[in-house]
Coordinates of C-alpha atoms in Angstrom, one line a residue:
M19 CA 57.7 46.0 118.1
L20 CA 61.4 46.5 117.8
N21 CA 62.1 43.7 115.4
N22 CA 59.7 44.3 112.3
E23 CA 59.6 44.5 108.9
M24 CA 62.2 47.1 108.5
T25 CA 64.7 44.9 110.6
K26 CA 63.8 41.9 108.6
I27 CA 64.3 43.6 105.0
L28 CA 67.5 45.2 106.0
K29 CA 68.8 42.2 107.8
I30 CA 69.7 44.2 110.9
K31 CA 69.2 43.3 114.6
Y32 CA 68.0 46.9 115.9
P33 CA 65.8 49.3 113.9
I34 CA 68.5 52.0 113.9
I35 CA 70.0 53.7 110.9
Q36 CA 73.1 56.1 111.1
A37 CA 72.2 58.8 108.9
P38 CA 74.4 59.3 106.0
M39 CA 75.9 62.6 106.5
A40 CA 78.2 63.5 103.6
G41 CA 81.3 65.4 103.7
G42 CA 83.6 62.8 105.6
I43 CA 81.6 62.4 108.5
T44 CA 80.6 58.7 107.9
T45 CA 84.1 57.1 108.3
S46 CA 84.7 53.6 107.4
E47 CA 84.9 53.1 111.2
L48 CA 81.7 54.6 111.9
V49 CA 79.8 52.8 109.3
S50 CA 81.3 49.7 110.3
A51 CA 80.9 50.2 113.8
V52 CA 77.2 50.8 113.3
S53 CA 76.6 47.7 111.5
N54 CA 78.7 45.6 113.7
S55 CA 76.6 46.8 116.6
G56 CA 73.2 45.7 115.0
G57 CA 72.2 48.9 113.3
L58 CA 72.6 49.8 109.6
G59 CA 75.6 52.0 108.9
M60 CA 75.6 54.4 105.9
I61 CA 78.2 56.0 104.0
G62 CA 77.4 59.4 102.9
A63 CA 78.7 59.7 99.3
G64 CA 76.8 62.7 98.1
Y65 CA 80.2 64.7 97.5
M66 CA 82.4 61.6 96.6
T67 CA 83.9 60.9 93.1
P68 CA 82.9 57.3 92.1
L69 CA 86.5 56.0 92.9
Q70 CA 86.3 57.6 96.3
M71 CA 83.0 55.8 96.9
R72 CA 84.4 52.5 95.4
D73 CA 87.5 52.8 98.0
Q74 CA 85.4 53.3 100.8
I75 CA 82.8 50.7 100.1
R76 CA 85.9 48.3 99.9
K77 CA 87.2 49.6 103.1
V78 CA 84.0 49.0 105.1
K79 CA 83.6 45.4 103.7
T80 CA 87.1 44.8 105.3
L81 CA 85.5 46.1 108.6
T82 CA 82.1 44.2 108.7
S83 CA 80.3 41.3 107.1
N84 CA 76.9 42.8 107.8
H85 CA 74.6 44.8 105.9
F86 CA 75.6 48.6 105.2
G87 CA 74.3 51.1 102.7
I88 CA 75.4 54.1 100.7
N89 CA 73.5 57.4 100.2
L90 CA 73.6 59.5 97.1
F91 CA 72.1 63.1 96.2
V92 CA 69.7 63.0 93.4
P93 CA 70.8 65.7 90.8
N94 CA 68.4 68.6 90.4
K95 CA 68.5 71.2 87.7
F96 CA 69.8 74.5 88.9
A97 CA 69.4 77.9 87.5
I98 CA 72.6 79.5 86.3
R99 CA 72.1 83.2 86.7
Q100 CA 75.6 85.2 86.1
D101 CA 74.6 88.2 87.7
T102 CA 73.3 86.4 91.0
I103 CA 76.5 84.3 91.0
Q104 CA 78.7 87.2 90.7
S105 CA 77.0 89.2 93.5
A106 CA 77.1 86.1 95.8
N107 CA 80.8 85.9 95.0
Q108 CA 81.3 89.4 95.8
L109 CA 79.3 89.1 99.3
L110 CA 81.8 86.5 100.2
N111 CA 85.1 88.3 99.4
P112 CA 85.3 90.3 102.8
F113 CA 84.9 87.0 104.7
R114 CA 87.8 85.7 102.6
E115 CA 89.8 88.7 103.4
Q116 CA 89.2 88.2 107.3
L117 CA 90.5 84.7 106.7
N118 CA 93.6 85.9 104.5
L119 CA 92.1 84.1 101.5
P120 CA 92.6 85.6 98.2
P121 CA 89.4 87.1 96.5
K122 CA 87.9 84.6 94.1
D123 CA 88.0 86.1 90.7
S124 CA 87.2 83.1 88.5
I125 CA 84.4 81.0 89.5
D126 CA 84.0 77.3 88.2
I127 CA 80.2 76.8 87.9
P128 CA 79.1 73.2 88.3
D129 CA 77.6 71.8 85.2
F130 CA 74.4 69.9 85.4
H131 CA 75.5 67.5 82.8
H132 CA 78.6 66.6 84.7
V133 CA 76.7 66.3 87.9
Y134 CA 74.2 63.8 86.6
E135 CA 77.0 61.6 84.8
T136 CA 78.9 61.4 88.3
F137 CA 75.6 60.4 89.7
I138 CA 75.1 57.5 87.2
E139 CA 78.8 56.6 87.7
Q140 CA 77.9 56.2 91.4
I141 CA 75.1 54.2 90.8
K142 CA 77.1 52.0 88.6
V143 CA 79.7 51.7 91.3
A144 CA 77.0 50.7 94.0
M145 CA 75.8 47.8 91.7
E146 CA 79.3 46.6 90.7
E147 CA 80.3 46.6 94.5
N148 CA 77.0 44.6 95.5
V149 CA 76.0 47.4 98.0
P150 CA 72.9 46.1 99.6
V151 CA 71.1 49.2 100.3
C152 CA 71.0 52.6 98.6
S153 CA 69.1 55.6 99.9
F154 CA 68.7 59.0 98.1
T155 CA 68.0 62.4 99.2
F156 CA 67.0 65.8 97.3
G157 CA 64.8 63.6 95.0
I158 CA 63.8 60.3 93.6
P159 CA 66.0 58.8 90.9
P160 CA 64.9 58.3 87.4
A161 CA 62.8 55.2 86.7
K162 CA 65.5 53.4 84.7
V163 CA 68.0 53.8 87.7
V164 CA 65.4 52.4 90.0
S165 CA 64.6 49.6 87.8
E166 CA 68.3 48.7 87.4
L167 CA 68.9 48.8 91.2
K168 CA 65.9 46.5 91.7
T169 CA 67.2 44.0 89.2
A170 CA 70.5 44.0 91.3
N171 CA 68.4 43.4 94.3
T172 CA 69.5 46.4 96.0
I173 CA 67.1 47.5 98.9
L174 CA 66.0 51.3 98.0
I175 CA 65.2 54.0 100.7
G176 CA 63.8 57.5 99.8
T177 CA 63.7 60.5 101.8
A178 CA 60.5 62.7 102.4
T179 CA 59.8 65.7 104.3
T180 CA 56.0 65.8 103.7
V181 CA 53.3 63.2 103.1
R182 CA 53.1 64.0 99.5
E183 CA 56.9 63.3 99.0
A184 CA 56.6 60.2 100.8
V185 CA 53.7 59.2 98.5
E186 CA 55.8 59.8 95.6
N187 CA 58.7 57.7 96.8
E188 CA 56.4 54.8 97.2
K189 CA 55.0 55.2 93.7
A190 CA 58.5 55.2 92.4
G191 CA 59.4 52.0 94.0
M192 CA 61.3 52.8 97.0
D193 CA 61.3 50.0 99.5
M194 CA 61.4 52.3 102.5
V195 CA 61.2 56.1 103.3
V196 CA 62.9 58.3 105.6
I197 CA 60.4 61.0 106.9
Q198 CA 62.6 63.9 107.9
G199 CA 60.8 66.2 110.4
S200 CA 61.8 69.7 110.9
E201 CA 63.9 68.9 113.8
A202 CA 66.4 67.4 111.7
G203 CA 70.2 68.4 111.4
G204 CA 71.8 69.2 108.1
H205 CA 70.4 69.6 104.7
R206 CA 66.4 69.4 104.1
G207 CA 65.5 66.4 101.8
N208 CA 62.6 68.3 100.3
F209 CA 62.1 68.0 96.7
I210 CA 58.7 68.8 95.9
D211 CA 57.4 71.1 98.6
D212 CA 59.4 74.5 99.3
K213 CA 61.0 75.3 102.5
N214 CA 58.1 76.5 104.4
R215 CA 56.0 73.5 103.5
S216 CA 58.5 71.0 104.3
L217 CA 59.2 72.2 107.8
V218 CA 56.6 69.8 109.5
G219 CA 57.5 68.3 112.9
S220 CA 57.9 64.8 113.3
M221 CA 55.1 64.5 115.7
S222 CA 52.8 65.5 113.2
L223 CA 54.6 64.1 110.1
I224 CA 55.3 60.5 111.1
P225 CA 51.8 59.3 111.7
Q226 CA 50.3 61.1 108.7
A227 CA 52.9 59.5 106.5
A228 CA 52.6 56.2 108.0
D229 CA 49.0 56.2 107.3
N230 CA 49.5 57.2 103.6
V231 CA 51.9 54.8 102.5
R232 CA 52.1 50.9 102.6
I233 CA 56.1 51.0 102.9
P234 CA 57.9 51.0 106.1
V235 CA 58.5 54.5 107.3
I236 CA 61.6 55.5 109.2
A237 CA 61.5 58.4 111.4
A238 CA 64.3 61.1 111.4
G239 CA 64.8 64.4 113.1
G240 CA 65.9 65.2 116.6
I241 CA 65.8 61.5 117.6
M242 CA 68.8 60.7 120.2
D243 CA 67.7 58.0 122.4
G244 CA 65.4 55.0 123.3
R245 CA 62.6 57.4 124.2
G246 CA 62.8 58.7 120.7
L247 CA 63.0 55.3 119.4
L248 CA 59.8 54.1 121.1
A249 CA 58.0 57.3 120.5
S250 CA 58.6 57.0 116.8
I251 CA 57.4 53.5 116.7
C252 CA 54.2 54.4 118.6
L253 CA 53.7 57.3 115.8
G254 CA 53.8 54.6 113.1
A255 CA 57.3 54.4 112.3
K256 CA 59.2 51.2 112.0
G257 CA 62.6 52.4 112.9
I258 CA 64.6 55.7 113.1
Q259 CA 67.7 57.4 111.2
M260 CA 69.9 59.3 113.6
G261 CA 72.6 61.9 112.2
T262 CA 73.6 64.1 115.3
A263 CA 73.7 61.4 117.9
F264 CA 76.1 59.6 115.6
L265 CA 77.9 62.6 114.3
T266 CA 79.3 63.2 117.9
C267 CA 80.4 59.5 118.5
I268 CA 84.1 58.8 118.6
E269 CA 84.4 57.1 115.1
S270 CA 82.9 59.8 113.5
G271 CA 84.8 62.0 110.9
A272 CA 83.4 65.2 112.2
Q273 CA 86.0 68.0 113.6
P274 CA 86.6 67.6 117.3
I275 CA 85.5 71.2 117.5
H276 CA 82.1 70.6 115.6
K277 CA 81.7 67.8 118.4
D278 CA 82.5 69.9 121.3
I279 CA 80.1 72.8 120.2
I280 CA 77.2 70.6 119.7
S281 CA 78.1 69.2 123.1
N282 CA 77.7 72.7 124.6
S283 CA 74.7 73.8 122.6
T284 CA 70.9 73.8 123.4
E285 CA 67.9 73.6 121.2
E286 CA 67.8 77.6 120.9
D287 CA 71.1 77.4 119.1
T288 CA 70.2 75.8 115.8
V289 CA 68.7 77.7 112.8
L290 CA 68.0 77.0 109.2
T291 CA 70.4 78.5 106.7
R292 CA 71.0 78.3 102.9
S293 CA 74.3 80.5 103.1
F294 CA 76.7 77.9 102.9
S295 CA 75.4 75.7 100.2
G296 CA 72.3 77.4 98.7
K297 CA 70.0 74.6 100.0
W298 CA 68.3 75.1 103.5
A299 CA 70.1 73.2 106.2
R300 CA 70.0 73.2 109.9
G301 CA 73.0 74.2 112.2
I302 CA 74.4 75.9 115.0
K303 CA 74.2 79.7 114.5
N304 CA 77.7 81.3 114.0
T305 CA 79.0 84.6 112.4
F306 CA 78.7 83.6 108.9
I307 CA 75.2 82.5 109.4
T308 CA 74.2 85.7 111.2
C309 CA 76.0 88.0 108.5
M310 CA 74.5 86.3 105.8
K311 CA 71.1 86.0 107.1
N312 CA 69.4 88.9 105.2
K313 CA 70.9 88.2 102.0
E314 CA 70.5 84.4 101.7
W315 CA 67.4 84.4 99.7
N316 CA 69.4 86.0 96.6
L317 CA 71.9 83.4 96.7
P318 CA 72.4 81.0 94.0
D319 CA 71.2 77.5 94.2
F320 CA 72.9 74.3 95.4
P321 CA 75.5 73.4 94.4
I322 CA 76.8 76.4 93.1
Q323 CA 76.9 78.5 96.5
N324 CA 78.1 75.2 98.0
T325 CA 81.1 75.6 95.4
L326 CA 81.5 79.5 96.0
T327 CA 82.1 78.8 99.8
Q328 CA 84.3 75.8 99.7
D329 CA 87.4 77.9 100.0
I330 CA 86.1 79.6 103.3
R331 CA 84.6 76.4 104.8
K332 CA 88.0 74.4 104.3
N333 CA 90.0 77.3 105.7
A334 CA 87.8 77.7 108.9
V335 CA 88.1 73.9 109.3
S336 CA 91.9 74.0 109.0
K337 CA 92.1 76.7 111.6
N338 CA 89.3 75.4 114.0
N339 CA 87.3 78.6 113.4
K340 CA 84.0 77.9 114.5
E341 CA 82.5 81.0 113.1
F342 CA 82.6 80.0 109.4
M343 CA 82.3 76.3 109.5
S344 CA 79.0 74.7 108.5
L345 CA 78.2 73.0 112.0
W346 CA 75.3 71.1 111.1
C347 CA 73.0 69.8 114.0
G348 CA 69.5 68.7 114.9
Q349 CA 67.3 70.3 117.6
S350 CA 68.4 68.1 120.3
P351 CA 72.2 68.8 121.1
R352 CA 71.5 68.5 124.7
L353 CA 71.2 64.7 124.3
A354 CA 74.4 64.3 122.2
K355 CA 77.2 62.4 123.7
Q356 CA 80.9 61.7 122.8
Q357 CA 80.8 58.0 123.0
T358 CA 81.2 54.8 120.7
A359 CA 78.6 54.1 118.3
K360 CA 78.5 50.5 120.1
I361 CA 77.7 52.1 123.4
L362 CA 75.2 54.5 121.8
I363 CA 73.3 51.9 120.1
Q364 CA 73.2 49.6 123.4
S365 CA 72.3 52.3 125.6
I366 CA 69.3 53.3 123.1
M367 CA 68.1 49.8 123.0
A368 CA 68.7 49.1 126.7
E369 CA 66.4 52.3 127.4
A370 CA 63.8 51.4 125.0
E371 CA 63.6 47.9 126.6
K372 CA 63.2 49.3 130.0
I373 CA 60.3 51.6 129.2
K374 CA 58.7 49.2 127.3
S375 CA 58.8 46.9 130.1
T376 CA 56.7 49.4 132.1
M377 CA 54.2 50.0 129.5

C-alpha cells in the first residue's frame, strides 16, 4: 500500500514528494533533507536562470546521493496589451508610494521567445546534470522535449487540475501526474480548463483521475499528515505531494514571517488571487490582495503582472511587511508545524502505519 509503483519508479522509500515551490523556498538543504529522509526532494526552478539551476543541482548532489528532481514552468504564450499593462502599472504606483518606492515609469515586458529559449536551456541543464526526475507545471512540454528527456531516462511528472488535463499528460508521455485539488497553495497548474473549471476538490478529483489514466496519480492539495496520505491512497493515488507542510519546515527558504503567519492562520484565511502574478494562486489574504480584488480580472497575464509587482514584493520581504508579500498557503494551515523535514516525514509515516494497523 505504501510501497507501490510510484515508490519503485522514483526509487524512494516513502510515497511522499516535496512540492517544488519556486522563488527560493526549495533550498538545497530542504531538497536534500527530504530525499535523505526517504521522500523525493524537488528543486523549484521556475524562476531560475539555467546557471542558477545548474549551481543548485550540483549543491544538492553534494548533500544527497538519493533521487531528487527539478520542476520547470512550461511557457505559454501571453497577450501583450499595452493599455492593460500601463493601467495595471498605474494601479500599483499608490502601493509603491506607501512603501517609499519610486513610481515605475519604464516597464520591461517579458518576451515569449526569450522565456521559451530559457526553458529549453533549463531542459539542457537537467539532462547534462543527469537529474533523475523532472516535473512540469502550467502545461505539457513540446513532444520533442519529452522525447529527449525520455531518451536521457528522465522520469517525467506532469501536473493536472482536471481529469481532462490528466488524460492529456498521459497521452503526452508523462510517467506520472500530480493531481492538484483546489485546496492547494500557490499557483494553479491548470493549462486547458479555466480557473472555475479547474477548482475541483481533491476528494472528487483524485478517484476520477485515477479511473481515467493508467499512469500513477499523485495527490496534492491540503495534505499535511498521515491521515491525508492514507486518504489519498484510498482514493486511488499512489502517493502525495505536499507544499505548505514543507514550506514551514526549518530547512525551507520561506521568510520566517511567512512561516509564522501560516502557523497562526486558519482555513478561512486563504483566498485565490491573480493580483501578484497574473495567474491564479492560493495565499493568505492581506492588504494588497484585498485592495486589488475588484481589479484583478483586468490585469495582464503571467508573467507580465509578476514582473510589474516584483519591486513591491521584494521591498515587502526586505521589510517583513506581510501586507504586500505573496504568502502562498494551502487550505490546511492549522496542521502546519515548524519542524525539520525529517521529523515531518517520520511523523507522517508513523501516523499512517498506526492508522493502517487498525483498519
